[in-house]
mmCIF file of C-alpha atoms in Angstrom:
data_model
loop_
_atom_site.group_PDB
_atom_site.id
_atom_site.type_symbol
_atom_site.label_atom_id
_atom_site.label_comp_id
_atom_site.label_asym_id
_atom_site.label_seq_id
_atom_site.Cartn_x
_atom_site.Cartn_y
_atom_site.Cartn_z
ATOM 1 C CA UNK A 301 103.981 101.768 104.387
ATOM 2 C CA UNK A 302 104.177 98.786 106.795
ATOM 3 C CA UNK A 303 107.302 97.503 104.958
ATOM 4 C CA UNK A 304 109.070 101.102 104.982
ATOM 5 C CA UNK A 305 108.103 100.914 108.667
ATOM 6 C CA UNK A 306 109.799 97.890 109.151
ATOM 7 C CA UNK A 307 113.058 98.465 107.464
ATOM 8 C CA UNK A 308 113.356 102.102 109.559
ATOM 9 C CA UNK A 309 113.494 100.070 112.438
ATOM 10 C CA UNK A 310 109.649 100.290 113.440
ATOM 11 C CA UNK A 311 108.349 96.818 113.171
ATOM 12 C CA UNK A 312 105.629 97.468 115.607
ATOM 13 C CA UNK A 313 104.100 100.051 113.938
ATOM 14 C CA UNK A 314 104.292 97.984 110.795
ATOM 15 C CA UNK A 315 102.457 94.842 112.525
ATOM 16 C CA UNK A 316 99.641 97.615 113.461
ATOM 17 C CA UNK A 317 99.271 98.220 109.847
ATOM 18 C CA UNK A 318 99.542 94.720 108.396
ATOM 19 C CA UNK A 319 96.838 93.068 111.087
ATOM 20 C CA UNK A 320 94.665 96.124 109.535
ATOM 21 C CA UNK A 321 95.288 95.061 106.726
ATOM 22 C CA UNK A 322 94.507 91.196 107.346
ATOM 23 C CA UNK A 323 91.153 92.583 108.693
ATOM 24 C CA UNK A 324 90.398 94.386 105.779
ATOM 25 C CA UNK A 325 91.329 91.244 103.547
ATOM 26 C CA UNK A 326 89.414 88.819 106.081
ATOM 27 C CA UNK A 327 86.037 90.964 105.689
ATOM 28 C CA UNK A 328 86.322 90.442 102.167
ATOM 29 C CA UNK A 329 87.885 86.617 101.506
ATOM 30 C CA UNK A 330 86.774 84.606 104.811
ATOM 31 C CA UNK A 331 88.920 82.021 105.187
ATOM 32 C CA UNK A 332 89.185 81.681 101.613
ATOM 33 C CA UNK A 333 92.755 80.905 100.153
ATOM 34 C CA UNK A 334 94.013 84.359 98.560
ATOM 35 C CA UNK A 335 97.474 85.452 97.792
ATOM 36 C CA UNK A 336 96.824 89.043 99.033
ATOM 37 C CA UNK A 337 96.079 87.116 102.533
ATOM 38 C CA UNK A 338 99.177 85.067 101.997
ATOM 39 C CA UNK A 339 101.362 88.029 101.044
ATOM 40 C CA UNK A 340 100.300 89.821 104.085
ATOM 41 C CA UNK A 341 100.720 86.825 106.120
ATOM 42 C CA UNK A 342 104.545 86.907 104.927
ATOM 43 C CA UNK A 343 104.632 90.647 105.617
ATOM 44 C CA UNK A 344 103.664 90.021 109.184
ATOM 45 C CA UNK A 345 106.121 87.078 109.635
ATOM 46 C CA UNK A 346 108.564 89.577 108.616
ATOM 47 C CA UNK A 347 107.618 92.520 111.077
ATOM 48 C CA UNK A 348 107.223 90.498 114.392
ATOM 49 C CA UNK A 349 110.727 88.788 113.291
ATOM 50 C CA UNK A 350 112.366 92.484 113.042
ATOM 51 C CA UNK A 351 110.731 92.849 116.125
ATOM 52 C CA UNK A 352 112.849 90.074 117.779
ATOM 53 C CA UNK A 353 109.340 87.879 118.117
ATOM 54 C CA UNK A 354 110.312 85.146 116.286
ATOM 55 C CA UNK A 355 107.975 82.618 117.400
ATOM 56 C CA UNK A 356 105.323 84.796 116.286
ATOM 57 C CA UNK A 357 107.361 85.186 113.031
ATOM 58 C CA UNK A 358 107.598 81.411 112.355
ATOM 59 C CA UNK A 359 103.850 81.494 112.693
ATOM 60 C CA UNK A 360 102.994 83.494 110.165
ATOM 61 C CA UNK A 361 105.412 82.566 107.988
ATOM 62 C CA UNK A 362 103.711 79.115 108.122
ATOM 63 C CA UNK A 363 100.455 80.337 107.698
ATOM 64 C CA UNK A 364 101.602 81.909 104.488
ATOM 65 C CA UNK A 365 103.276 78.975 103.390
ATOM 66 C CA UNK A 366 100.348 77.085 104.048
ATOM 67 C CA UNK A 367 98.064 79.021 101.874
ATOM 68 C CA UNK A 368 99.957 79.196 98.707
ATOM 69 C CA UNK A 369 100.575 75.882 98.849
ATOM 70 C CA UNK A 370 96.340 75.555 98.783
ATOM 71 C CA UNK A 371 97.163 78.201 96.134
ATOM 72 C CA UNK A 372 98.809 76.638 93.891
ATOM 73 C CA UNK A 373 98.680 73.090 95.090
ATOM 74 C CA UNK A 374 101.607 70.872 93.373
ATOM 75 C CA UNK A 375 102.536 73.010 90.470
ATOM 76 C CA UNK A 376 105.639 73.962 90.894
ATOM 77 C CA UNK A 377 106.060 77.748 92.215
ATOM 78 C CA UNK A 378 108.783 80.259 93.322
ATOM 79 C CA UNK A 379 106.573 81.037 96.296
ATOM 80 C CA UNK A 380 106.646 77.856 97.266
ATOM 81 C CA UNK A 381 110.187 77.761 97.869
ATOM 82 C CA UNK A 382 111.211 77.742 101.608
#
């Protein structure tokens, strides 16, 4: 839904959905390294920059970043790829 939301035009609505989301996924991982986290993470990077925040953006696109590469470490990965 939040990706729909942001393609229509509706980031903000979207980011209220994805930080749900995050919440949801923090109660259950922590601060654990999980690729539903990271995905999300990505998702939100991608609302605030429809949005037009793209400071926020670049945040959570690094945060994302950051975790997949605990994720998968040094193996080589497509989601690694910047």
């Amino acid at each position: 839904l939040a990706i729909i939301q942001s393609q229509l035009g509706q980031p903000l609505e979207a980011v209220a959905h994805l930080e749900e989301t995050l919440a949801l996924l923090r109660g259950r991982f922590g601060n654990l390294a999980n690729i539903d986290v990271a995905t999300t993470l990505m998702n939100l990077g991608s609302a605030h920059y429809h949005s037009g925040d793209y400071p926020k953006a670049v945040g959570y696109f690094t945060s994302s970043l950051e975790m997949r590469r605990q994720i998968y470490g040094t193996d080589p990965h497509l989601d690694l790829a910047a």
